[in-house]
């Protein structure tokens, strides 16, 4: 029984952590928008931040995360001061808000170290900011507002009223009546139509003699829209709309009884709007449109699933794929026996139906595993902002393609390599403002991240407009650090010199900072991305900037593979890496720099003889094939003995003792007891096309 309680508590804790992480990611997105300058949306952003922090505080208290609750309480106080206009949104305030998000990230991480001193220091910083001179609001007596309305305004509503008066935004009074059953939806629709640019200040129920199933409201709203436009947009609500007059416009004598001779000017005449029969329909349309709008989270239509359960489902899909292959083989055997040909035809038809449904199931599970890269880019943006601040650089961080989706496991594993790359751009690439001005550039550097899908891959480009990479200096540093031979740079192309930055231990910084200079980073980036089945390339131009390009498969859960044979061994090649296959003709082969190549449609293609590379026993087949594969921007022709068709395979990872073997990504079950090694195409391309990894390193070490 105690074990069940422990499992239940752990499940509840995991649920809290997942929900809290979503709230923190939402806070981060809103802060990044606020930092970029939100214009008319600033008020809504601050309110969203306040609500998110308030929710997190309540959840933390409920589940015993006291330190999270303490940070949330301090942050909530600061956001309340912002909402009330007592503190302005400035650089110092934004820094503190971003630090709050970082505090949440640390407290929600598996790291259990005590952070009481950090939290106390953070709370003191917030207190100091909150005690700064408050912004004084504008006097309320500029407008002739009913004192009864003013007397019931909340502190926040009074602040918003003063702000609108200070910004010379006209005020209006709207009298409306709504059915009690739709009051919440109707008010949300009214709020949406009042902005931008405007807002509902408050709404109060009024005494009327109408239907008991309806409620009459007096709404005080501010809007920059002219009266005619506002009347047109609010006509569907029924009721009356009046501008709130300025105080100096009021008559000094008591007003005469109303008559047709004493009506106010035409533009101040209350508009009497008949009740709308289509209000309910309009509200439904608005709600449906809101549901169709893009969003990272649709709270009412989502369920949180443990990724391990999806892994198990994908494993079962792989088993079903093997079963489908076995049924196909059985149908082929039956077809060769005359008495079973009719059974073979029926079995083949059923198997085709099975295959279509299996593909739909596979696609559905893969779709559930996919998450937008935007959530990863938000974390990167916070890191860029922090490093730029530490290095005294001004940087504009631009993201495109945040909606591009990738397998969740790949996104999680990609976080560290991507952060390494952007920090490298900030630390090494983009210059300080003074140096940029001397170079004829703007003070603010640009760091752009662009993601898009290309076939069965996702491409992520990280580009800066900084100083670029000095390839000659890179080669000199590599020689000085004994990474390559002293004579090697004279024989290397510019591209090969650029590739040196990925060698272990390479760094052009003599100074060790929090972000660079330790001699680790770029080689780790390359290794980790290769482990995900991807490649990273670099392009750079002196004085113009640098671009890193990461190419990754959309998922590693299940792949379509080309089955090939070499000597007596069978291998599988991920179909996403295969460009084409053609017959091998020895007469086509010639040598370039000691490497076997062929010319394919005018392009030189290096060859890899798989049997020789893996030192396989036996003789090659008289008829061979070239499988042309791609890894990022590089291509390679793999010479094999036979092609055996395509299969859906689930990659089984090697154990720890075999994980370091180069050239293989894992193993795959082909059914009927057959097992094939899965070729690691990025690793093979690296092995064959990077000369500095072997001869030059050996010469340097000798």
mmCIF file of C-alpha atoms in Angstrom, residues 17-28 56 67-69 71-72 97-113 115 119 378-379 382:
data_model
loop_
_atom_site.group_PDB
_atom_site.id
_atom_site.type_symbol
_atom_site.label_atom_id
_atom_site.label_comp_id
_atom_site.label_asym_id
_atom_site.label_seq_id
_atom_site.Cartn_x
_atom_site.Cartn_y
_atom_site.Cartn_z
ATOM 1 C CA UNK A 17 6.783 19.673 -12.910
ATOM 2 C CA UNK A 18 5.426 19.297 -16.444
ATOM 3 C CA UNK A 19 2.712 21.913 -15.906
ATOM 4 C CA UNK A 20 5.136 24.266 -14.148
ATOM 5 C CA UNK A 21 7.613 23.940 -17.015
ATOM 6 C CA UNK A 22 4.902 24.903 -19.502
ATOM 7 C CA UNK A 23 4.065 27.985 -17.428
ATOM 8 C CA UNK A 24 7.747 28.979 -17.247
ATOM 9 C CA UNK A 25 8.121 28.568 -21.024
ATOM 10 C CA UNK A 26 5.055 30.772 -21.513
ATOM 11 C CA UNK A 27 6.550 33.384 -19.166
ATOM 12 C CA UNK A 28 9.767 33.274 -21.169
ATOM 13 C CA UNK A 56 2.674 28.977 -10.461
ATOM 14 C CA UNK A 67 11.323 27.887 -2.892
ATOM 15 C CA UNK A 68 9.455 28.102 -6.195
ATOM 16 C CA UNK A 69 6.576 29.681 -4.278
ATOM 17 C CA UNK A 71 10.364 33.340 -5.969
ATOM 18 C CA UNK A 72 6.889 33.475 -7.501
ATOM 19 C CA UNK A 97 12.135 39.426 -14.680
ATOM 20 C CA UNK A 98 14.422 37.278 -16.848
ATOM 21 C CA UNK A 99 16.397 36.315 -13.744
ATOM 22 C CA UNK A 100 13.111 35.139 -12.222
ATOM 23 C CA UNK A 101 12.584 32.763 -15.152
ATOM 24 C CA UNK A 102 16.131 31.440 -14.706
ATOM 25 C CA UNK A 103 15.439 30.939 -10.985
ATOM 26 C CA UNK A 104 12.356 28.893 -11.833
ATOM 27 C CA UNK A 105 14.344 26.789 -14.321
ATOM 28 C CA UNK A 106 17.002 26.019 -11.712
ATOM 29 C CA UNK A 107 14.477 25.209 -8.988
ATOM 30 C CA UNK A 108 12.503 22.893 -11.277
ATOM 31 C CA UNK A 109 15.630 21.049 -12.480
ATOM 32 C CA UNK A 110 16.832 17.752 -10.919
ATOM 33 C CA UNK A 111 19.635 19.707 -9.188
ATOM 34 C CA UNK A 112 18.612 19.716 -5.499
ATOM 35 C CA UNK A 113 21.216 22.094 -4.080
ATOM 36 C CA UNK A 115 19.441 28.039 -3.203
ATOM 37 C CA UNK A 119 16.445 33.476 -3.493
ATOM 38 C CA UNK A 378 12.904 30.607 -26.469
ATOM 39 C CA UNK A 379 15.492 29.079 -24.135
ATOM 40 C CA UNK A 382 17.308 33.937 -22.995
#
